[in-house]
């Protein structure tokens, strides 16, 4: 009854169904319910994490991020007014293309700018032992600039091939992906980040080493995390009768 009143007070017009489930940890209970319901999207509100929670993946949101097999929308309330820009990091695999198409649909509806971002992890790193280069063995900085120019052109071709309907901007930078993506979001004042989730090893889960984990824990804006809906027996799922879990 309390939840019904909450929905009524918020003037929610969409039909909804309340499912009561009990169990700990809460994140695992949500994952189990999602397996039964097969939603198009899981919606969660992210809460602040302390250092211990980040390290041991103790938060409900982190658990659902790693173990649910469905797309996620993670709501965060920015502390300042954001610009109508949606950041979409891509490293060009098929999953990233689907995330871009999802972001394009959102951007088109909201008349937002779709900002495609690729971070080239090949960069010069200066240390106490001198200059070391990680990535392809370029002999000078000009080689890196040429590589980034080609990647920028590749982003343009990708946008054309996907027939995007939103206004598109493109950025290629060299550096550590999660750090540079967050820098671009902060510089642009973008209101949302849309990214594709990739598979995680147990070490990724334990150390929070992935780009998606970093963005979850450090970005101040909502995140949409694209995942294919996969079940063990049914393969990839695209349609269902239930809708969204929140």
Short mmCIF file of C-alpha atoms in Angstrom, two decimals:
data_model
loop_
_atom_site.label_atom_id
_atom_site.label_comp_id
_atom_site.label_asym_id
_atom_site.label_seq_id
_atom_site.Cartn_x
_atom_site.Cartn_y
_atom_site.Cartn_z
CA UNK A 1 0.00 0.00 0.00
CA UNK A 2 2.84 2.38 0.80
CA UNK A 3 4.39 1.79 -2.61
CA UNK A 4 1.04 2.24 -4.35
CA UNK A 5 0.62 5.58 -2.58
CA UNK A 6 4.16 6.59 -3.57
CA UNK A 7 3.41 5.87 -7.23
CA UNK A 8 0.14 7.74 -7.01
CA UNK A 9 1.79 10.77 -5.39
CA UNK A 10 4.41 10.82 -8.15
CA UNK A 11 1.66 10.71 -10.79
CA UNK A 12 3.16 7.63 -12.47
CA UNK A 13 0.98 6.76 -15.45
CA UNK A 14 2.71 3.57 -16.61
CA UNK A 15 1.17 0.28 -15.50
CA UNK A 16 3.24 -1.40 -12.82
CA UNK A 17 3.44 -4.60 -10.83
CA UNK A 18 4.83 -4.95 -7.31
CA UNK A 19 6.79 -8.12 -6.56
CA UNK A 20 7.83 -8.81 -2.99
CA UNK A 21 11.07 -10.74 -2.55
CA UNK A 22 13.15 -11.42 0.53
CA UNK A 23 16.77 -12.43 0.83
CA UNK A 24 20.34 -11.35 1.41
CA UNK A 25 22.42 -10.06 -0.14
CA UNK A 26 19.90 -7.70 -1.69
CA UNK A 27 21.85 -7.48 -4.96
CA UNK A 28 21.66 -11.23 -5.49
CA UNK A 29 17.93 -11.23 -4.76
CA UNK A 30 17.44 -8.56 -7.44
CA UNK A 31 19.49 -10.62 -9.91
CA UNK A 32 17.40 -13.72 -9.19
CA UNK A 33 14.14 -11.82 -9.64
CA UNK A 34 15.40 -10.35 -12.91
CA UNK A 35 16.12 -13.88 -14.18
CA UNK A 36 12.48 -14.78 -13.52
CA UNK A 37 10.96 -11.59 -14.96
CA UNK A 38 13.28 -11.13 -17.97
CA UNK A 39 13.02 -7.29 -18.02
CA UNK A 40 14.05 -4.96 -20.82
CA UNK A 41 15.78 -2.74 -18.27
CA UNK A 42 16.76 -2.70 -14.61
CA UNK A 43 16.51 0.76 -13.01
CA UNK A 44 18.47 1.49 -9.83
CA UNK A 45 19.47 4.50 -7.80
CA UNK A 46 23.14 4.62 -6.97
CA UNK A 47 24.18 5.54 -3.45
CA UNK A 48 27.50 6.77 -2.12
CA UNK A 49 30.15 4.13 -1.53
CA UNK A 50 32.90 4.07 1.03
CA UNK A 51 36.33 2.66 0.23
CA UNK A 52 35.58 -0.74 1.75
CA UNK A 53 32.41 -1.12 -0.30
CA UNK A 54 34.22 -0.25 -3.52
CA UNK A 55 36.98 -2.75 -2.85
CA UNK A 56 34.80 -5.70 -1.89
CA UNK A 57 31.89 -4.97 -4.23
CA UNK A 58 29.64 -4.69 -1.20
CA UNK A 59 27.06 -2.38 -2.74
CA UNK A 60 23.83 -3.62 -4.23
CA UNK A 61 24.36 -1.61 -7.43
CA UNK A 62 27.80 -3.07 -8.05
CA UNK A 63 26.52 -6.60 -7.57
CA UNK A 64 23.67 -6.12 -10.01
CA UNK A 65 26.03 -4.45 -12.48
CA UNK A 66 28.28 -7.51 -12.57
CA UNK A 67 25.81 -10.37 -12.34
CA UNK A 68 22.56 -9.27 -13.98
CA UNK A 69 22.25 -10.21 -17.64
CA UNK A 70 20.07 -7.25 -18.60
CA UNK A 71 20.61 -3.57 -19.47
CA UNK A 72 20.84 -1.20 -16.51
CA UNK A 73 19.91 2.41 -15.94
CA UNK A 74 21.72 3.73 -12.87
CA UNK A 75 20.29 7.03 -11.67
CA UNK A 76 22.49 9.61 -10.03
CA UNK A 77 21.44 13.12 -9.15
CA UNK A 78 24.11 15.59 -10.35
CA UNK A 79 25.08 18.34 -7.96
CA UNK A 80 24.98 20.92 -10.77
CA UNK A 81 22.96 21.61 -13.91
CA UNK A 82 24.24 19.56 -16.84
CA UNK A 83 24.28 20.21 -20.57
CA UNK A 84 22.11 18.28 -23.02
CA UNK A 85 24.95 16.01 -24.10
CA UNK A 86 25.20 12.20 -23.94
CA UNK A 87 28.67 10.63 -23.85
CA UNK A 88 29.12 7.24 -25.51
CA UNK A 89 32.53 5.59 -25.16
CA UNK A 90 33.28 3.03 -27.87
CA UNK A 91 36.11 0.69 -28.76
CA UNK A 92 34.30 -0.39 -31.97
CA UNK A 93 33.07 -3.95 -31.17
CA UNK A 94 29.51 -5.01 -31.98
CA UNK A 95 28.32 -4.48 -28.39
CA UNK A 96 29.48 -0.87 -28.51
CA UNK A 97 27.52 -0.30 -31.71
CA UNK A 98 24.33 -1.42 -29.98
CA UNK A 99 25.05 0.92 -27.09
CA UNK A 100 25.48 3.77 -29.59
CA UNK A 101 22.13 2.96 -31.20
CA UNK A 102 20.45 2.99 -27.79
CA UNK A 103 22.07 6.32 -26.97
CA UNK A 104 21.05 7.71 -30.36
CA UNK A 105 17.42 6.88 -29.62
CA UNK A 106 17.62 8.71 -26.29
CA UNK A 107 19.47 11.68 -27.80
CA UNK A 108 16.98 11.99 -30.66
CA UNK A 109 13.99 12.01 -28.31
CA UNK A 110 15.61 14.57 -26.01
CA UNK A 111 17.19 16.67 -28.79
CA UNK A 112 20.59 16.04 -27.20
CA UNK A 113 24.07 15.94 -28.70
CA UNK A 114 25.49 12.44 -29.07
CA UNK A 115 29.21 12.63 -28.26
CA UNK A 116 31.13 9.55 -29.43
CA UNK A 117 34.40 9.02 -27.55
CA UNK A 118 37.28 6.66 -28.23
CA UNK A 119 40.27 6.50 -25.90
CA UNK A 120 43.48 5.28 -27.48
CA UNK A 121 45.43 3.51 -24.69
CA UNK A 122 48.69 4.02 -26.60
CA UNK A 123 50.51 6.90 -25.00
CA UNK A 124 53.85 8.20 -23.86
CA UNK A 125 54.37 7.82 -20.13
CA UNK A 126 57.13 9.82 -18.47
CA UNK A 127 58.62 8.39 -15.30
CA UNK A 128 61.73 8.66 -13.16
CA UNK A 129 63.35 6.12 -15.46
CA UNK A 130 62.72 8.23 -18.59
CA UNK A 131 60.15 8.06 -21.37
CA UNK A 132 58.49 4.71 -21.89
CA UNK A 133 55.89 3.96 -24.54
CA UNK A 134 52.98 1.61 -23.96
CA UNK A 135 51.17 0.23 -26.99
CA UNK A 136 52.39 0.14 -30.59
CA UNK A 137 56.09 0.89 -30.93
CA UNK A 138 55.86 4.43 -32.28
CA UNK A 139 59.18 6.26 -32.28
CA UNK A 140 57.80 9.75 -31.79
CA UNK A 141 54.72 11.66 -30.76
CA UNK A 142 53.83 12.35 -34.39
CA UNK A 143 53.05 8.65 -34.81
CA UNK A 144 50.53 8.83 -31.99
CA UNK A 145 48.87 11.91 -33.48
CA UNK A 146 48.54 10.14 -36.83
CA UNK A 147 47.02 7.10 -35.14
CA UNK A 148 44.47 9.28 -33.35
CA UNK A 149 43.59 11.05 -36.61
CA UNK A 150 42.80 7.67 -38.19
CA UNK A 151 40.69 6.70 -35.20
CA UNK A 152 38.74 9.96 -35.45
CA UNK A 153 38.00 9.15 -39.08
CA UNK A 154 36.94 5.66 -38.03
CA UNK A 155 34.44 7.21 -35.60
CA UNK A 156 33.00 9.31 -38.43
CA UNK A 157 32.59 6.23 -40.63
CA UNK A 158 30.95 4.37 -37.74
CA UNK A 159 28.42 7.18 -37.21
CA UNK A 160 27.61 7.22 -40.93
CA UNK A 161 27.21 3.42 -41.09
CA UNK A 162 24.80 3.44 -38.14
CA UNK A 163 22.66 6.20 -39.73
CA UNK A 164 22.48 8.14 -36.49
CA UNK A 165 19.67 10.68 -36.29
CA UNK A 166 21.01 12.78 -33.41
CA UNK A 167 23.61 15.52 -33.79
CA UNK A 168 26.99 13.79 -33.42
CA UNK A 169 30.30 15.03 -32.06
CA UNK A 170 33.48 12.94 -31.92
CA UNK A 171 36.55 12.89 -29.70
CA UNK A 172 39.66 10.70 -29.72
CA UNK A 173 42.23 10.98 -26.96
CA UNK A 174 45.22 9.00 -25.80
CA UNK A 175 45.32 7.89 -22.21
CA UNK A 176 43.75 5.60 -19.64
CA UNK A 177 40.17 4.97 -20.85
CA UNK A 178 38.20 5.41 -17.62
CA UNK A 179 40.16 8.50 -16.60
CA UNK A 180 39.80 10.23 -19.96
CA UNK A 181 36.11 9.36 -20.37
CA UNK A 182 35.35 10.95 -17.02
CA UNK A 183 37.45 14.01 -17.92
CA UNK A 184 35.48 14.48 -21.15
CA UNK A 185 32.17 14.12 -19.32
CA UNK A 186 33.22 16.75 -16.79
CA UNK A 187 34.60 19.12 -19.45
CA UNK A 188 31.44 18.86 -21.54
CA UNK A 189 29.09 18.89 -18.57
CA UNK A 190 27.34 15.92 -20.20
CA UNK A 191 24.18 14.77 -18.46
CA UNK A 192 24.53 11.04 -19.14
CA UNK A 193 27.01 8.31 -20.08
CA UNK A 194 25.91 5.31 -22.15
CA UNK A 195 28.33 2.41 -22.33
CA UNK A 196 28.46 -1.28 -23.19
CA UNK A 197 29.28 -3.85 -20.54
CA UNK A 198 31.90 -6.43 -21.38
CA UNK A 199 32.68 -9.74 -19.71
CA UNK A 200 34.47 -9.61 -16.38
CA UNK A 201 37.02 -11.97 -14.91
CA UNK A 202 36.92 -12.67 -11.18
CA UNK A 203 39.97 -10.39 -10.85
CA UNK A 204 38.10 -7.52 -12.56
CA UNK A 205 35.23 -7.99 -10.13
CA UNK A 206 37.53 -8.02 -7.10
CA UNK A 207 39.73 -5.08 -8.02
CA UNK A 208 37.14 -2.91 -9.75
CA UNK A 209 39.55 -2.60 -12.64
CA UNK A 210 37.10 -2.11 -15.49
CA UNK A 211 36.08 1.13 -17.12
CA UNK A 212 32.42 0.55 -16.26
CA UNK A 213 33.21 0.02 -12.59
CA UNK A 214 35.24 3.21 -12.46
CA UNK A 215 32.46 5.22 -14.06
CA UNK A 216 29.89 3.74 -11.70
CA UNK A 217 31.90 4.76 -8.67
CA UNK A 218 33.16 8.16 -9.86
CA UNK A 219 30.78 9.69 -12.42
CA UNK A 220 28.26 12.16 -11.01
CA UNK A 221 25.68 11.62 -13.74
CA UNK A 222 23.31 8.76 -14.67
CA UNK A 223 24.70 5.77 -16.54
CA UNK A 224 23.00 3.48 -19.02
CA UNK A 225 24.85 0.18 -19.31
CA UNK A 226 23.96 -1.86 -22.38
CA UNK A 227 23.92 -5.64 -22.05
CA UNK A 228 22.48 -8.32 -24.25
CA UNK A 229 19.63 -10.16 -22.54
CA UNK A 230 20.96 -13.70 -22.29
CA UNK A 231 19.57 -16.75 -20.54
CA UNK A 232 21.20 -20.17 -20.34
CA UNK A 233 18.36 -21.98 -22.06
CA UNK A 234 16.81 -19.33 -24.30
CA UNK A 235 19.78 -17.47 -25.69
CA UNK A 236 19.47 -13.76 -26.43
CA UNK A 237 16.09 -12.33 -25.51
CA UNK A 238 14.65 -9.23 -27.16
CA UNK A 239 11.01 -9.08 -26.13
CA UNK A 240 9.07 -9.65 -22.93
CA UNK A 241 5.71 -8.84 -21.38
CA UNK A 242 6.91 -7.33 -18.10
CA UNK A 243 9.08 -4.34 -18.97
CA UNK A 244 11.31 -2.80 -16.32
CA UNK A 245 12.55 -3.84 -12.89
CA UNK A 246 13.20 -0.99 -10.46
#
